[in-house]
Amino acid sequence: MISAAQRRVAVICAAVACILILVGSAAASPAVNAKVAELNTKGVEHYRAKQWDAAIAAFREAYRLDPDRAAISANLSNALQAKADVLYEASDVASAAAHLEEAIRITPDAPRLHLHLGACYLRMDRVADAIRHIEEAVEREPGVPEAHDLLGQAYYRDGDAASALAQWEWVIEVKPDRPGLAERIEKARREADVEATYNRRDSRHFRVSYAPGTSYSDMRRALTILERAYTEVGRRFGGVYPPGPIQVRVYTADDFSRVTLLGEHVGALYDGAIRLPLSDRTGQVLDEAELKRRLYHEYTHVVVRHIVGDDVPWWLNEGLAETVSTELMPPDVERLEQAYRSDAAFSIAELQEHQLLRLPPESLQIAYLQAHAAVRHLHARYGQTRLNQFLTALGNGTAHDAALRQAYRRTYAQLDDELRKQYAPGRRRR
Ligand SMILES: [Zn+2]
């Protein structure tokens, strides 16, 4: 059960200062014209000094006095966009979106605003809203590769690989070197091939595509577990409920490997969609307990990503998913003790990155157990609230080690020492 990190969508369009010369409006009195001009001059000064809030305040007041003047609208819109860029960079995506929404109300025809707002909504998992605004941007200004790429990403997140491919295949013709695009196209093609004959079923928060031949009762079982996970896991993380529909693919064992190119030791994964085979290669359907374990594990990734975004340490993401979905059993503890005693254990810092997927199954298993043990340790000692604070700090863009220090007053090395003490007492750091 593996979560591949998706690249963070970064569409930051630098706002261009559009400072126009003011011509007195015929409709307004000379006193109002003078006041508007004064506010605008003040706003421009703040804007040049990159004091976005002060610039916005001045332009807003000028706009309130005279909403019909194009120069004031443009200046206010630019200041709002500049502030939105700063907020987006600082991972405060919801506030960035609020600034862009205001800018669009004032200057609704600017395609870049719609594109930028679409990127924010995509990051907030508001996929339908993202599509609406990115489509608007593309309609108003077609032929911008970044916009078509982002539109493809939004379609893909919406479970529509065919429409995503149409956008991406155009982009790769004009920008063959666009990072990661060729891989995304290849993956989407595999999915489109395998899933062409799949059926669809929706529940309140999930949209499931499933292999033909999947029984009605198996599907109902999976959806009931998912809806329960939505409530329970969301509550556990302090009331986190991502807007739906959350994409789910239910495969046969063969289709799962064809789409993911992963071996049988991988039981499910989340890469923006929850993907799992409902049966093994012999056609044996997963029993209730195993199905629940896998779906709770993957759904935890959905929640973690909604809080943090894509830059979440691997060990934390997997450790949380394991802690929510299963227990550390005595054989697991034995395995951990053995790993720590024989120096086969990783340092937790080594388990931050997401390239672990390709480890041999044996090492991957140790990595999962360590991730589970580390999160369990933090959870047992400091509780869920502190874990939520850790996630929030990461979501605000704090670096992994700084967030760990902030939430737990610990370095990675100290966390390693504590785990080693638990599982191999008396053994020194390697
Ligand atoms: Zn996982």
Tab-separated table of C-alpha atoms and ligand atoms in Angstrom:
chain	number	residue	atom	x	y	z
A	1	MET	CA	0.000	0.000	0.000
A	2	ILE	CA	1.914	2.807	-1.343
A	3	SER	CA	1.348	6.372	-2.004
A	4	ALA	CA	3.216	7.932	-4.851
A	5	ALA	CA	3.683	11.638	-4.333
A	6	GLN	CA	2.090	13.646	-7.039
A	7	ARG	CA	3.887	16.715	-8.162
A	8	ARG	CA	2.621	19.838	-6.597
A	9	VAL	CA	0.773	21.908	-9.102
A	10	ALA	CA	2.512	25.202	-9.292
A	11	VAL	CA	1.030	27.817	-11.494
A	12	ILE	CA	2.161	31.099	-10.173
A	13	CYS	CA	1.587	33.841	-12.640
A	14	ALA	CA	3.575	36.860	-11.632
A	15	ALA	CA	1.257	39.809	-11.526
A	16	VAL	CA	2.367	42.613	-13.752
A	17	ALA	CA	1.989	45.992	-12.198
A	18	CYS	CA	-0.551	47.823	-14.257
A	19	ILE	CA	-0.365	51.348	-13.026
A	20	LEU	CA	-2.388	53.581	-15.271
A	21	ILE	CA	-2.632	57.292	-15.286
A	22	LEU	CA	-5.853	58.421	-13.785
A	23	VAL	CA	-8.209	60.606	-15.712
A	24	GLY	CA	-10.924	62.221	-13.625
A	25	SER	CA	-14.259	60.464	-14.020
A	26	ALA	CA	-16.990	62.707	-15.426
A	27	ALA	CA	-19.586	61.054	-13.240
A	28	ALA	CA	-17.900	61.860	-9.943
A	29	SER	CA	-17.576	65.198	-8.177
A	30	PRO	CA	-14.176	66.948	-8.206
A	31	ALA	CA	-13.805	66.178	-4.472
A	32	VAL	CA	-14.332	62.458	-5.068
A	33	ASN	CA	-11.975	62.529	-8.052
A	34	ALA	CA	-9.292	64.089	-5.893
A	35	LYS	CA	-9.800	61.524	-3.135
A	36	VAL	CA	-9.687	58.616	-5.607
A	37	ALA	CA	-6.497	59.979	-7.156
A	38	GLU	CA	-4.925	60.357	-3.728
A	39	LEU	CA	-5.864	56.793	-2.718
A	40	ASN	CA	-4.550	55.461	-5.995
A	41	THR	CA	-1.206	57.229	-5.559
A	42	LYS	CA	-0.958	55.777	-2.066
A	43	GLY	CA	-1.838	52.327	-3.380
A	44	VAL	CA	0.790	52.553	-6.101
A	45	GLU	CA	3.453	53.504	-3.550
A	46	HIS	CA	2.577	50.513	-1.392
A	47	TYR	CA	2.449	48.268	-4.438
A	48	ARG	CA	5.939	49.329	-5.516
A	49	ALA	CA	7.165	48.623	-1.978
A	50	LYS	CA	5.488	45.191	-2.186
A	51	GLN	CA	3.239	46.102	0.751
A	52	TRP	CA	0.341	44.167	-0.706
A	53	ASP	CA	-2.143	44.507	2.160
A	54	ALA	CA	-1.734	48.256	2.357
A	55	ALA	CA	-1.941	48.545	-1.433
A	56	ILE	CA	-5.116	46.451	-1.471
A	57	ALA	CA	-6.674	48.595	1.280
A	58	ALA	CA	-5.996	51.832	-0.619
A	59	PHE	CA	-7.165	50.510	-4.004
A	60	ARG	CA	-10.254	48.941	-2.404
A	61	GLU	CA	-11.280	52.266	-0.925
A	62	ALA	CA	-10.700	54.010	-4.263
A	63	TYR	CA	-12.731	51.285	-6.002
A	64	ARG	CA	-15.571	51.736	-3.503
A	65	LEU	CA	-15.697	55.461	-4.259
A	66	ASP	CA	-15.533	54.983	-8.019
A	67	PRO	CA	-16.074	51.411	-9.220
A	68	ASP	CA	-16.311	52.393	-12.889
A	69	ARG	CA	-12.760	53.461	-13.430
A	70	ALA	CA	-10.773	50.813	-15.303
A	71	ALA	CA	-7.435	51.925	-13.883
A	72	ILE	CA	-8.577	51.456	-10.300
A	73	SER	CA	-10.102	48.040	-11.051
A	74	ALA	CA	-6.904	46.909	-12.737
A	75	ASN	CA	-4.717	48.136	-9.882
A	76	LEU	CA	-6.868	46.490	-7.207
A	77	SER	CA	-6.989	43.255	-9.183
A	78	ASN	CA	-3.193	43.219	-9.622
A	79	ALA	CA	-2.574	43.883	-5.944
A	80	LEU	CA	-4.959	41.070	-5.000
A	81	GLN	CA	-3.171	38.742	-7.382
A	82	ALA	CA	0.249	39.679	-6.021
A	83	LYS	CA	-0.952	38.946	-2.506
A	84	ALA	CA	-2.462	35.647	-3.703
A	85	ASP	CA	0.948	34.630	-5.112
A	86	VAL	CA	2.560	35.219	-1.728
A	87	LEU	CA	-0.155	33.264	0.087
A	88	TYR	CA	0.050	30.374	-2.387
A	89	GLU	CA	3.811	30.200	-1.980
A	90	ALA	CA	3.305	30.071	1.793
A	91	SER	CA	0.870	27.166	1.303
A	92	ASP	CA	-2.098	29.218	2.492
A	93	VAL	CA	-4.081	28.149	-0.537
A	94	ALA	CA	-7.551	28.924	0.819
A	95	SER	CA	-6.629	32.572	1.459
A	96	ALA	CA	-4.950	32.790	-1.940
A	97	ALA	CA	-8.187	31.538	-3.503
A	98	ALA	CA	-10.240	34.127	-1.582
A	99	HIS	CA	-8.031	36.953	-2.951
A	100	LEU	CA	-8.335	35.602	-6.489
A	101	GLU	CA	-12.111	35.278	-6.184
A	102	GLU	CA	-12.270	38.965	-5.255
A	103	ALA	CA	-9.967	39.855	-8.149
A	104	ILE	CA	-12.209	37.933	-10.575
A	105	ARG	CA	-15.287	39.771	-9.339
A	106	ILE	CA	-13.534	43.037	-10.232
A	107	THR	CA	-11.849	41.996	-13.493
A	108	PRO	CA	-13.707	38.866	-14.678
A	109	ASP	CA	-12.093	38.782	-18.126
A	110	ALA	CA	-8.491	38.047	-17.064
A	111	PRO	CA	-7.642	34.447	-18.093
A	112	ARG	CA	-4.628	34.256	-15.770
A	113	LEU	CA	-6.831	34.876	-12.745
A	114	HIS	CA	-9.055	31.968	-13.698
A	115	LEU	CA	-6.040	29.740	-14.276
A	116	HIS	CA	-4.491	30.653	-10.968
A	117	LEU	CA	-7.770	30.188	-9.095
A	118	GLY	CA	-8.209	26.821	-10.821
A	119	ALA	CA	-4.780	25.744	-9.518
A	120	CYS	CA	-5.813	26.757	-5.993
A	121	TYR	CA	-9.078	24.827	-6.193
A	122	LEU	CA	-7.242	21.782	-7.489
A	123	ARG	CA	-4.927	21.926	-4.504
A	124	MET	CA	-8.005	22.231	-2.250
A	125	ASP	CA	-9.503	19.113	-3.884
A	126	ARG	CA	-12.387	21.187	-5.294
A	127	VAL	CA	-11.973	19.511	-8.646
A	128	ALA	CA	-15.267	20.583	-10.267
A	129	ASP	CA	-14.599	24.254	-9.404
A	130	ALA	CA	-11.036	23.903	-10.682
A	131	ILE	CA	-12.254	22.548	-14.016
A	132	ARG	CA	-14.771	25.377	-14.423
A	133	HIS	CA	-12.111	28.078	-13.981
A	134	ILE	CA	-9.338	26.421	-15.969
A	135	GLU	CA	-11.734	25.798	-18.854
A	136	GLU	CA	-12.664	29.476	-18.682
A	137	ALA	CA	-8.960	30.427	-18.821
A	138	VAL	CA	-8.349	28.158	-21.819
A	139	GLU	CA	-11.425	29.451	-23.613
A	140	ARG	CA	-10.372	33.072	-23.140
A	141	GLU	CA	-6.741	32.443	-24.027
A	142	PRO	CA	-6.203	29.160	-25.873
A	143	GLY	CA	-2.771	27.792	-26.697
A	144	VAL	CA	-1.023	28.392	-23.358
A	145	PRO	CA	0.738	25.076	-22.596
A	146	GLU	CA	0.628	25.566	-18.787
A	147	ALA	CA	-3.132	26.074	-18.945
A	148	HIS	CA	-3.746	23.012	-21.109
A	149	ASP	CA	-1.473	20.927	-18.880
A	150	LEU	CA	-3.338	22.041	-15.771
A	151	LEU	CA	-6.683	21.383	-17.437
A	152	GLY	CA	-5.428	17.867	-18.196
A	153	GLN	CA	-4.475	17.441	-14.549
A	154	ALA	CA	-7.913	18.574	-13.423
A	155	TYR	CA	-9.644	16.167	-15.835
A	156	TYR	CA	-7.360	13.407	-14.641
A	157	ARG	CA	-8.215	14.125	-11.020
A	158	ASP	CA	-11.855	13.974	-12.073
A	159	GLY	CA	-11.274	10.404	-13.265
A	160	ASP	CA	-11.438	11.317	-16.948
A	161	ALA	CA	-8.149	9.982	-18.350
A	162	ALA	CA	-9.318	10.284	-21.976
A	163	SER	CA	-9.982	14.039	-21.709
A	164	ALA	CA	-6.721	14.492	-19.785
A	165	LEU	CA	-4.844	12.756	-22.591
A	166	ALA	CA	-6.385	15.041	-25.222
A	167	GLN	CA	-4.910	18.062	-23.388
A	168	TRP	CA	-1.541	16.507	-22.556
A	169	GLU	CA	-0.929	15.105	-26.036
A	170	TRP	CA	-1.284	18.604	-27.427
A	171	VAL	CA	1.038	20.038	-24.779
A	172	ILE	CA	3.768	17.476	-25.419
A	173	GLU	CA	3.746	18.358	-29.118
A	174	VAL	CA	4.545	21.986	-28.400
A	175	LYS	CA	6.593	21.379	-25.226
A	176	PRO	CA	8.219	17.955	-25.546
A	177	ASP	CA	10.549	18.626	-22.576
A	178	ARG	CA	7.883	19.485	-20.041
A	179	PRO	CA	9.027	17.725	-16.855
A	180	GLY	CA	7.074	14.594	-15.909
A	181	LEU	CA	4.566	14.977	-18.728
A	182	ALA	CA	5.665	11.963	-20.787
A	183	GLU	CA	5.316	9.720	-17.707
A	184	ARG	CA	1.885	11.121	-16.927
A	185	ILE	CA	0.743	10.501	-20.502
A	186	GLU	CA	2.008	6.934	-20.405
A	187	LYS	CA	0.241	6.258	-17.118
A	188	ALA	CA	-3.012	7.802	-18.325
A	189	ARG	CA	-2.840	5.694	-21.505
A	190	ARG	CA	-2.427	2.498	-19.494
A	191	GLU	CA	-5.413	3.486	-17.371
A	192	ALA	CA	-7.554	4.459	-20.355
A	193	ASP	CA	-6.771	1.074	-21.992
A	194	VAL	CA	-7.522	-1.008	-18.921
A	195	GLU	CA	-10.504	0.975	-17.702
A	196	ALA	CA	-12.284	1.495	-21.041
A	197	THR	CA	-14.803	-1.245	-20.221
A	198	TYR	CA	-15.142	-0.381	-16.528
A	199	ASN	CA	-18.472	0.548	-14.961
A	200	ARG	CA	-19.108	3.373	-12.545
A	201	ARG	CA	-20.897	3.702	-9.287
A	202	ASP	CA	-21.144	6.668	-6.936
A	203	SER	CA	-21.796	6.961	-3.238
A	204	ARG	CA	-22.125	10.140	-1.247
A	205	HIS	CA	-18.386	10.959	-1.241
A	206	PHE	CA	-16.805	8.425	-3.605
A	207	ARG	CA	-16.848	7.692	-7.310
A	208	VAL	CA	-15.859	4.125	-8.074
A	209	SER	CA	-14.876	2.675	-11.449
A	210	TYR	CA	-14.795	-1.098	-11.308
A	211	ALA	CA	-13.861	-4.050	-13.453
A	212	PRO	CA	-16.678	-5.802	-15.273
A	213	GLY	CA	-17.550	-8.969	-13.384
A	214	THR	CA	-17.260	-7.326	-9.950
A	215	SER	CA	-20.253	-8.508	-7.955
A	216	TYR	CA	-22.883	-6.093	-6.727
A	217	SER	CA	-22.465	-7.201	-3.118
A	218	ASP	CA	-18.659	-6.800	-3.202
A	219	MET	CA	-19.073	-3.268	-4.529
A	220	ARG	CA	-21.647	-2.407	-1.897
A	221	ARG	CA	-19.342	-3.775	0.779
A	222	ALA	CA	-16.426	-1.648	-0.438
A	223	LEU	CA	-18.541	1.512	-0.640
A	224	THR	CA	-19.981	1.002	2.837
A	225	ILE	CA	-16.468	0.633	4.277
A	226	LEU	CA	-15.290	3.738	2.406
A	227	GLU	CA	-18.164	5.868	3.668
A	228	ARG	CA	-17.474	4.676	7.194
A	229	ALA	CA	-13.779	5.528	6.753
A	230	TYR	CA	-14.784	8.994	5.534
A	231	THR	CA	-16.539	9.697	8.825
A	232	GLU	CA	-14.226	7.904	11.235
A	233	VAL	CA	-10.854	8.891	9.803
A	234	GLY	CA	-12.067	12.460	9.254
A	235	ARG	CA	-13.131	12.702	12.874
A	236	ARG	CA	-9.868	11.227	14.091
A	237	PHE	CA	-7.875	13.928	12.290
A	238	GLY	CA	-9.904	16.669	13.936
A	239	GLY	CA	-12.768	17.012	11.450
A	240	VAL	CA	-11.118	16.758	8.033
A	241	TYR	CA	-13.619	15.981	5.284
A	242	PRO	CA	-12.278	16.428	1.738
A	243	PRO	CA	-14.900	17.518	-0.767
A	244	GLY	CA	-15.921	14.616	-2.995
A	245	PRO	CA	-16.127	12.830	-5.197
A	246	ILE	CA	-13.007	10.902	-4.206
A	247	GLN	CA	-11.846	8.681	-7.057
A	248	VAL	CA	-11.623	4.931	-6.475
A	249	ARG	CA	-10.646	2.157	-8.923
A	250	VAL	CA	-11.511	-1.424	-8.187
A	251	TYR	CA	-9.378	-3.745	-10.342
A	252	THR	CA	-8.790	-7.382	-10.945
A	253	ALA	CA	-5.313	-8.493	-9.817
A	254	ASP	CA	-4.091	-8.466	-13.438
A	255	ASP	CA	-5.519	-5.044	-14.254
A	256	PHE	CA	-3.984	-3.619	-11.082
A	257	SER	CA	-0.484	-4.672	-12.168
A	258	ARG	CA	-1.076	-3.520	-15.741
A	259	VAL	CA	-2.050	-0.026	-14.572
A	260	THR	CA	0.417	0.416	-11.705
A	261	LEU	CA	3.321	-1.736	-12.991
A	262	LEU	CA	3.758	-2.883	-9.393
A	263	GLY	CA	4.295	-6.373	-8.054
A	264	GLU	CA	1.857	-8.505	-6.136
A	265	HIS	CA	3.331	-7.472	-2.805
A	266	VAL	CA	1.581	-4.118	-3.248
A	267	GLY	CA	-1.969	-4.445	-1.945
A	268	ALA	CA	-3.380	-1.065	-2.922
A	269	LEU	CA	-2.204	2.473	-3.484
A	270	TYR	CA	-3.280	6.091	-3.507
A	271	ASP	CA	-1.937	8.414	-6.188
A	272	GLY	CA	-4.827	10.868	-6.339
A	273	ALA	CA	-7.181	7.896	-6.763
A	274	ILE	CA	-7.514	4.950	-4.405
A	275	ARG	CA	-6.589	1.893	-6.467
A	276	LEU	CA	-6.969	-1.659	-5.309
A	277	PRO	CA	-7.502	-5.146	-6.627
A	278	LEU	CA	-10.573	-6.679	-5.034
A	279	SER	CA	-9.362	-10.205	-5.660
A	280	ASP	CA	-6.042	-12.035	-5.871
A	281	ARG	CA	-4.710	-13.829	-8.962
A	282	THR	CA	-6.727	-16.953	-8.213
A	283	GLY	CA	-9.914	-14.866	-8.195
A	284	GLN	CA	-10.326	-15.136	-4.431
A	285	VAL	CA	-12.088	-11.970	-3.204
A	286	LEU	CA	-10.586	-10.132	-0.199
A	287	ASP	CA	-12.329	-10.897	3.066
A	288	GLU	CA	-14.066	-8.161	5.037
A	289	ALA	CA	-11.218	-7.524	7.514
A	290	GLU	CA	-8.549	-7.284	4.819
A	291	LEU	CA	-10.717	-5.076	2.610
A	292	LYS	CA	-11.359	-2.757	5.542
A	293	ARG	CA	-7.678	-2.637	6.423
A	294	ARG	CA	-6.666	-1.686	2.887
A	295	LEU	CA	-9.413	0.880	2.382
A	296	TYR	CA	-8.832	2.579	5.741
A	297	HIS	CA	-5.124	2.664	4.986
A	298	GLU	CA	-5.617	4.293	1.586
A	299	TYR	CA	-8.344	6.617	2.769
A	300	THR	CA	-5.979	7.908	5.479
A	301	HIS	CA	-3.664	8.983	2.637
A	302	VAL	CA	-6.548	10.963	1.142
A	303	VAL	CA	-7.012	12.847	4.424
A	304	VAL	CA	-3.279	13.408	4.975
A	305	ARG	CA	-2.899	14.790	1.480
A	306	HIS	CA	-5.870	17.065	1.978
A	307	ILE	CA	-4.175	18.542	5.074
A	308	VAL	CA	-0.553	18.624	3.940
A	309	GLY	CA	-0.530	18.534	0.149
A	310	ASP	CA	2.042	16.395	-1.594
A	311	ASP	CA	5.132	17.158	0.447
A	312	VAL	CA	4.531	14.772	3.327
A	313	PRO	CA	7.366	12.593	4.686
A	314	TRP	CA	6.905	9.006	3.488
A	315	TRP	CA	7.274	7.482	6.965
A	316	LEU	CA	4.631	9.799	8.405
A	317	ASN	CA	2.152	9.181	5.598
A	318	GLU	CA	2.534	5.386	5.725
A	319	GLY	CA	2.861	5.278	9.505
A	320	LEU	CA	-0.392	7.185	9.935
A	321	ALA	CA	-2.172	4.955	7.413
A	322	GLU	CA	-0.918	1.830	9.213
A	323	THR	CA	-1.731	3.180	12.669
A	324	VAL	CA	-5.281	3.963	11.588
A	325	SER	CA	-5.874	0.664	9.786
A	326	THR	CA	-4.041	-2.017	11.761
A	327	GLU	CA	-2.109	-3.037	14.889
A	328	LEU	CA	1.545	-3.884	15.311
A	329	MET	CA	1.274	-7.626	15.995
A	330	PRO	CA	3.823	-9.704	17.951
A	331	PRO	CA	5.466	-11.071	14.750
A	332	ASP	CA	5.826	-7.458	13.524
A	333	VAL	CA	7.510	-6.454	16.760
A	334	GLU	CA	9.846	-9.424	16.460
A	335	ARG	CA	10.683	-8.411	12.904
A	336	LEU	CA	11.435	-4.877	14.056
A	337	GLU	CA	13.668	-6.094	16.891
A	338	GLN	CA	15.551	-8.270	14.450
A	339	ALA	CA	15.976	-5.360	12.015
A	340	TYR	CA	17.259	-2.996	14.711
A	341	ARG	CA	19.600	-5.634	16.154
A	342	SER	CA	21.080	-6.551	12.778
A	343	ASP	CA	21.359	-2.938	11.530
A	344	ALA	CA	18.892	-3.697	8.727
A	345	ALA	CA	16.717	-0.870	10.019
A	346	PHE	CA	16.673	2.473	8.213
A	347	SER	CA	17.050	5.801	9.926
A	348	ILE	CA	13.699	7.577	9.962
A	349	ALA	CA	15.273	10.452	8.034
A	350	GLU	CA	16.052	7.965	5.243
A	351	LEU	CA	12.346	7.189	5.117
A	352	GLN	CA	11.268	10.699	4.180
A	353	GLU	CA	11.395	10.375	0.428
A	354	HIS	CA	8.957	8.573	-1.801
A	355	GLN	CA	11.415	6.606	-3.936
A	356	LEU	CA	11.074	3.610	-1.637
A	357	LEU	CA	8.534	1.895	-3.889
A	358	ARG	CA	11.239	0.121	-5.809
A	359	LEU	CA	12.923	-1.405	-2.770
A	360	PRO	CA	12.936	-5.207	-2.667
A	361	PRO	CA	9.811	-6.464	-0.835
A	362	GLU	CA	11.859	-7.551	2.206
A	363	SER	CA	13.315	-4.064	2.819
A	364	LEU	CA	10.037	-2.396	1.963
A	365	GLN	CA	8.350	-4.428	4.680
A	366	ILE	CA	10.889	-3.246	7.248
A	367	ALA	CA	10.387	0.336	6.087
A	368	TYR	CA	6.612	0.016	6.611
A	369	LEU	CA	7.049	-1.515	10.058
A	370	GLN	CA	9.421	1.257	11.085
A	371	ALA	CA	7.042	3.915	9.787
A	372	HIS	CA	4.241	2.280	11.735
A	373	ALA	CA	6.371	2.003	14.872
A	374	ALA	CA	7.499	5.640	14.674
A	375	VAL	CA	3.971	7.046	14.343
A	376	ARG	CA	2.638	4.660	16.967
A	377	HIS	CA	5.369	5.836	19.320
A	378	LEU	CA	4.506	9.511	18.786
A	379	HIS	CA	0.803	8.789	19.039
A	380	ALA	CA	1.087	6.733	22.245
A	381	ARG	CA	3.205	9.396	23.916
A	382	TYR	CA	1.612	12.641	22.756
A	383	GLY	CA	-1.772	11.746	21.283
A	384	GLN	CA	-3.580	12.610	18.100
A	385	THR	CA	-3.799	16.365	18.688
A	386	ARG	CA	-0.028	16.703	18.490
A	387	LEU	CA	0.049	14.614	15.321
A	388	ASN	CA	-2.541	16.949	13.832
A	389	GLN	CA	-0.337	19.927	14.749
A	390	PHE	CA	2.606	18.227	13.054
A	391	LEU	CA	0.517	17.788	9.890
A	392	THR	CA	-0.722	21.365	9.990
A	393	ALA	CA	2.866	22.653	10.291
A	394	LEU	CA	3.853	20.571	7.261
A	395	GLY	CA	0.787	21.853	5.426
A	396	ASN	CA	1.960	25.413	6.103
A	397	GLY	CA	5.138	24.620	4.211
A	398	THR	CA	7.411	24.043	7.241
A	399	ALA	CA	10.381	21.787	6.403
A	400	HIS	CA	10.098	18.181	7.628
A	401	ASP	CA	12.739	18.356	10.348
A	402	ALA	CA	11.645	21.812	11.517
A	403	ALA	CA	8.033	20.617	11.766
A	404	LEU	CA	9.142	17.603	13.814
A	405	ARG	CA	11.091	19.884	16.163
A	406	GLN	CA	8.185	22.297	16.390
A	407	ALA	CA	5.595	19.636	17.230
A	408	TYR	CA	7.728	17.260	19.328
A	409	ARG	CA	10.932	19.108	20.279
A	410	ARG	CA	12.857	16.307	18.640
A	411	THR	CA	15.334	15.841	15.857
A	412	TYR	CA	15.187	12.896	13.507
A	413	ALA	CA	18.256	11.446	15.262
A	414	GLN	CA	16.513	11.609	18.642
A	415	LEU	CA	13.468	9.857	17.232
A	416	ASP	CA	15.787	7.135	15.878
A	417	ASP	CA	17.424	6.720	19.267
A	418	GLU	CA	14.071	6.326	20.988
A	419	LEU	CA	12.940	3.664	18.543
A	420	ARG	CA	16.255	1.835	18.790
A	421	LYS	CA	15.968	1.881	22.570
A	422	GLN	CA	12.519	0.323	22.293
A	423	TYR	CA	13.325	-2.398	19.803
A	424	ALA	CA	17.017	-3.091	20.457
A	425	PRO	CA	17.827	-1.919	23.978
A	426	GLY	CA	21.521	-1.454	24.604
A	427	ARG	CA	22.388	-1.073	20.932
A	428	ARG	CA	24.174	2.075	19.806
A	429	ARG	CA	23.446	4.188	16.778
A	430	ARG	CA	25.154	2.794	13.700
B	1	ZN	ZN	0.179	3.571	1.979
